[in-house]
PDB file of C-alpha atoms in Angstrom:
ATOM      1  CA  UNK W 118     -15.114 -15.039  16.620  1.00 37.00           C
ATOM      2  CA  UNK W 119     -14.929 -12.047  18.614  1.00 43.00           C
ATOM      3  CA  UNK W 120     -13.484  -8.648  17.420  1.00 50.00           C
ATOM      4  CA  UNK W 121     -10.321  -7.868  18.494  1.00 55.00           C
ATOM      5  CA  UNK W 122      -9.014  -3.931  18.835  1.00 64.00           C
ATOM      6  CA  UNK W 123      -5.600  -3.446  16.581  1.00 75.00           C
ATOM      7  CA  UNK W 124      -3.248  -1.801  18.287  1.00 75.00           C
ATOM      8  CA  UNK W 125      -1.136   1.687  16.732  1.00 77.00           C
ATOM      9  CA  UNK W 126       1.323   3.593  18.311  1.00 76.00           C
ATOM     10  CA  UNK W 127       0.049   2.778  21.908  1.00 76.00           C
ATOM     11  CA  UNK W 128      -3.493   3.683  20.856  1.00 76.00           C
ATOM     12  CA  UNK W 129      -6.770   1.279  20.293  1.00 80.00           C
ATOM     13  CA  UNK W 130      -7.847   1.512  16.421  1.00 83.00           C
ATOM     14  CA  UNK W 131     -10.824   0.352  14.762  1.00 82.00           C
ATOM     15  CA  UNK W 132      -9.768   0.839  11.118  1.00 86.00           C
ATOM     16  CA  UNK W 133      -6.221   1.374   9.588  1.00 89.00           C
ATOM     17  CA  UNK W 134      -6.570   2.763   6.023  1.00 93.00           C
ATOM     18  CA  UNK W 135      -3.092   2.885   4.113  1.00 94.00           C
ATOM     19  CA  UNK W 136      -3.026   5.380   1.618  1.00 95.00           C
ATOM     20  CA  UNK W 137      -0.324   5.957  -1.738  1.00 95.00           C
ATOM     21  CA  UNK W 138      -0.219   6.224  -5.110  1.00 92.00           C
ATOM     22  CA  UNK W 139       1.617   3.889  -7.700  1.00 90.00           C
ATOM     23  CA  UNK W 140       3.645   5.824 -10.438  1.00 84.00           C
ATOM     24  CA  UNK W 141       5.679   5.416 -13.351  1.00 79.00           C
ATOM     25  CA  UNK W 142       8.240   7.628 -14.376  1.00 69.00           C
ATOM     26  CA  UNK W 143       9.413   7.015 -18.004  1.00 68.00           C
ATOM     27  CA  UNK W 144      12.718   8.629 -19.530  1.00 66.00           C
ATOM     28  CA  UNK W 145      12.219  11.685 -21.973  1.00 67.00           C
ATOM     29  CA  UNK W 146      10.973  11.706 -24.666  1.00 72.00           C
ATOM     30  CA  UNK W 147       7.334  11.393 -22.807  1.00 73.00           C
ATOM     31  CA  UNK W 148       5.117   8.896 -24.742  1.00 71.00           C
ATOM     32  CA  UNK W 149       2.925   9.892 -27.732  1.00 74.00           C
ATOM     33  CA  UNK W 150      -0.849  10.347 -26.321  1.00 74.00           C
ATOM     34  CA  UNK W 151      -2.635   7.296 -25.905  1.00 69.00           C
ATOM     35  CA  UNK W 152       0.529   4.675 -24.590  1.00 67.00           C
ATOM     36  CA  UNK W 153       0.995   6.330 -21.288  1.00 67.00           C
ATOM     37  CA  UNK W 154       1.240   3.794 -18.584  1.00 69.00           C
ATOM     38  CA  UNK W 155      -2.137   2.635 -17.612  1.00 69.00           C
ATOM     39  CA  UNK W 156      -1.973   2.801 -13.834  1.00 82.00           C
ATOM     40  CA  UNK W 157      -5.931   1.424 -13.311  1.00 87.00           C
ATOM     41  CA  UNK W 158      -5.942  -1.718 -11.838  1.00 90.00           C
ATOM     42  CA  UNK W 159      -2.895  -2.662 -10.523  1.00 92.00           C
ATOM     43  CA  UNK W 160      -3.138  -4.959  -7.402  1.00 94.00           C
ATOM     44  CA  UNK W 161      -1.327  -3.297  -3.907  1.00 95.00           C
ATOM     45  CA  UNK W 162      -1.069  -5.229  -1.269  1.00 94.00           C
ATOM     46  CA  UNK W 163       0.053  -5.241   2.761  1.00 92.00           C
ATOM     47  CA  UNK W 164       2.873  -7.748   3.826  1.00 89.00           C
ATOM     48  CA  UNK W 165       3.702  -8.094   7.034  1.00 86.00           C
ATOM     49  CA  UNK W 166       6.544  -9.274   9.431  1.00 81.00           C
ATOM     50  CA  UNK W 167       8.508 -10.861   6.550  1.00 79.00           C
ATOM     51  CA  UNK W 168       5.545 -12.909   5.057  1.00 78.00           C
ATOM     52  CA  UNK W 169       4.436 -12.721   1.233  1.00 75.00           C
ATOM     53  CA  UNK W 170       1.035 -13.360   2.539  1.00 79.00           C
ATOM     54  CA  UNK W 171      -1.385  -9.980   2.092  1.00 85.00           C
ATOM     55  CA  UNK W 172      -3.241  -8.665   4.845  1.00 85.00           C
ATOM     56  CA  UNK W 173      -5.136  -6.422   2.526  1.00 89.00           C
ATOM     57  CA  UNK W 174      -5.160  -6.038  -1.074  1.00 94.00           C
ATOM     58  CA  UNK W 175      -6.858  -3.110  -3.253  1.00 96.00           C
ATOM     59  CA  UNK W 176      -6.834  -1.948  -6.779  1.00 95.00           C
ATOM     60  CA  UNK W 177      -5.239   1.403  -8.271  1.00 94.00           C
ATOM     61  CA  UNK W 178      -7.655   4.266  -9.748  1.00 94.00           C
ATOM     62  CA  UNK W 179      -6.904   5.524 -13.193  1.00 88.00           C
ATOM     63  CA  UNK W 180      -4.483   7.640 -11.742  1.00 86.00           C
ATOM     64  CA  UNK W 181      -2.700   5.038  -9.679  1.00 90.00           C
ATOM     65  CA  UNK W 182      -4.131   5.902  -6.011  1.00 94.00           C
ATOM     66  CA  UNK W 183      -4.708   3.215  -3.629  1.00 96.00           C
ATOM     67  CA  UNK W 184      -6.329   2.637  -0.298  1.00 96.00           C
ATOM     68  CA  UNK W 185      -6.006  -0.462   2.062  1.00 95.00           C
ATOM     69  CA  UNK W 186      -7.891  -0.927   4.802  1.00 92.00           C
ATOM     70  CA  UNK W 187      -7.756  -3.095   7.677  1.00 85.00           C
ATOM     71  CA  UNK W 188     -10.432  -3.377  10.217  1.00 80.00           C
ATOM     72  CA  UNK W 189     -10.241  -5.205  14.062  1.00 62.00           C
ATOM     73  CA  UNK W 190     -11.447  -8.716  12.720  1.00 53.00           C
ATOM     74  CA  UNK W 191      -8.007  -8.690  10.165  1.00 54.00           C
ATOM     75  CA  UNK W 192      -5.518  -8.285  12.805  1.00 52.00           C
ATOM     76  CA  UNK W 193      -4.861  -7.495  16.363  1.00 54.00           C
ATOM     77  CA  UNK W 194      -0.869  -6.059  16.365  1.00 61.00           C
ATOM     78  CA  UNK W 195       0.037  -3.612  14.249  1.00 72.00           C
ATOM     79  CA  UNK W 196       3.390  -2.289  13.356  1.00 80.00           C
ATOM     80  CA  UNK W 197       4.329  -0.355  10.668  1.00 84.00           C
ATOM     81  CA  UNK W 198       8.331  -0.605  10.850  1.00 86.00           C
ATOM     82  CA  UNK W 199       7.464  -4.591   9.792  1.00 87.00           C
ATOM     83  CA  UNK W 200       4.910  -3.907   7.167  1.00 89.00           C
ATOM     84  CA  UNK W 201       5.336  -2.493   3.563  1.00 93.00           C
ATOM     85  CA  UNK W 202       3.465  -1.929   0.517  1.00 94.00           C
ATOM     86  CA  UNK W 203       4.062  -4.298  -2.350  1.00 94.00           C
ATOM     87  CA  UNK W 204       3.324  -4.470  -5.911  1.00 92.00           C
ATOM     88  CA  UNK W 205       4.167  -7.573  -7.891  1.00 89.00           C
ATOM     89  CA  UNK W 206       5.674  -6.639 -11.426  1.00 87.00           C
ATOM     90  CA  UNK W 207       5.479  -6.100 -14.256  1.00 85.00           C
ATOM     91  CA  UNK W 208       2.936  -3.388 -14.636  1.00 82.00           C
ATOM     92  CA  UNK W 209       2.001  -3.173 -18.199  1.00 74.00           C
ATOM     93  CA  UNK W 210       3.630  -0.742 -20.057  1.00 68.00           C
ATOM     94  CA  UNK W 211       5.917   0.643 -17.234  1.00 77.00           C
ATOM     95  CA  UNK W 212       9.400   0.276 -18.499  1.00 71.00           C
ATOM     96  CA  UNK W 213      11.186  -1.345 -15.086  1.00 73.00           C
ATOM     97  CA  UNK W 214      14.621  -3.153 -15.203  1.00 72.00           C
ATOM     98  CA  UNK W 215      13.929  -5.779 -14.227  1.00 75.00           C
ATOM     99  CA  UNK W 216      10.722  -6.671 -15.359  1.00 76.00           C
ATOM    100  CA  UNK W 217       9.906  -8.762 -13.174  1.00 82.00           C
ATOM    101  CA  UNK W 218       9.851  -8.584  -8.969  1.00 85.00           C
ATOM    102  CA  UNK W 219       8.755  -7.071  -6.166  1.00 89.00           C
ATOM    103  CA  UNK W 220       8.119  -2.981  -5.588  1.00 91.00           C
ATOM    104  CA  UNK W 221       7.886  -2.249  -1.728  1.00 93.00           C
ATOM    105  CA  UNK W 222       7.367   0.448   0.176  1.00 94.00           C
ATOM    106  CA  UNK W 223       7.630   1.592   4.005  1.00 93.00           C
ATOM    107  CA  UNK W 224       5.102   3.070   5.995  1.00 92.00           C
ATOM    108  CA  UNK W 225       4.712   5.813   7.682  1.00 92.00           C
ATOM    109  CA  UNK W 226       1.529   6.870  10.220  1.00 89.00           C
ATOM    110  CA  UNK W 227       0.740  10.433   9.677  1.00 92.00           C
ATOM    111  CA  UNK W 228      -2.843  10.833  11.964  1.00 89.00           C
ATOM    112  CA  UNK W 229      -4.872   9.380  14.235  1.00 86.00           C
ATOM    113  CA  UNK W 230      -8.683  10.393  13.516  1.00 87.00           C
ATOM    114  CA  UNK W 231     -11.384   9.925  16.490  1.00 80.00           C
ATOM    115  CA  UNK W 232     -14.676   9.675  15.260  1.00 74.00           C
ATOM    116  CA  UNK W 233     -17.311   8.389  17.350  1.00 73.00           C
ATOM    117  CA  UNK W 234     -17.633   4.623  16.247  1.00 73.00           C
ATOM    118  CA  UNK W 235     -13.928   4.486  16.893  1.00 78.00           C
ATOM    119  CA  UNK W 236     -10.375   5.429  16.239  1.00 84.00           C
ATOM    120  CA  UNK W 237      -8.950   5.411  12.684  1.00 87.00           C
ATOM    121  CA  UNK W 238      -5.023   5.291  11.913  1.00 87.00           C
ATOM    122  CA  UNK W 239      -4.128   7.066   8.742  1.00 90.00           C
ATOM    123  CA  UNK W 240      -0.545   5.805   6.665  1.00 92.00           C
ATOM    124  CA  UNK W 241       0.983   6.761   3.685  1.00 93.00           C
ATOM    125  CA  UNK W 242       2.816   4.191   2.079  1.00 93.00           C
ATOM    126  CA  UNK W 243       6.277   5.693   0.911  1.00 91.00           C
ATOM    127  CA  UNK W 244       7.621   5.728  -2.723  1.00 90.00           C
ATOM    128  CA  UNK W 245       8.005   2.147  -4.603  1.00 90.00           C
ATOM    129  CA  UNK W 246      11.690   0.286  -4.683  1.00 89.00           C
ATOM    130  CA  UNK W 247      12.763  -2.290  -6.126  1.00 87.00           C
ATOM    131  CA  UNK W 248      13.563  -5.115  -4.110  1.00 86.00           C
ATOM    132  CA  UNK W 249      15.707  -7.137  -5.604  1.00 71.00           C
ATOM    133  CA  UNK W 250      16.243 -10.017  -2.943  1.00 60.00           C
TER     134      UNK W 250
END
């Protein structure tokens, strides 16, 4: 199968790499020490063009950071108006109404880098929503 180049913004990419953090604001008073949210490990993924299908998935840090990354074998079109972060609820011991669903968020491409193995596209997903359709 031979690579193809994914195309950003007019401009040949090698890698995407989608970067954002997952949080969880909880009403006051804040939690006693030990029961804050545990943001580690929460699956992100990338949906595309209406699809629930994930063209990249990653894990969360201990402080809820993410990075995706896409490379040229993964996809050849890329267009970040029709793609979104998601996160699949519930997230254990995040207090969301309703518990259950779909967080999403938009993209948006902040940089091109050129290195010299080839261009890298830089996004930042945008804060989570609820989707509730």
């Amino acid at each position: 199968m031979a690579n193809s180049l994914i195309i950003l913004n007019g401009t040949e990419v090698a890698q995407l790499r989608i970067l954002g953090t997952v949080t969880c604001d909880l009403p006051p008073p804040p939690p006693p020490p030990g029961t804050e949210p545990i943001l580690g490990g929460i699956n992100v993924g990338l949906a595309c063009n209406g699809t629930a299908k994930s063209l990249a998935q990653a894990l969360t840090d201990v402080n809820g950071f993410f990075e995706l990354v896409l490379t040229t074998v993964d996809t050849v079109l890329f267009d970040p108006s029709q793609c979104f972060v998601v996160v699949r609820l519930p997230i254990a011991r995040c207090l969301i109404y309703p518990p259950t669903g779909t967080l999403r968020a938009t993209l948006t491409v902040v940089s091109l880098l050129q290195p010299v193995f080839g261009a890298i596209g830089i996004i930042l997903g945008g804060p989570l929503e609820l989707v509730t359709s």
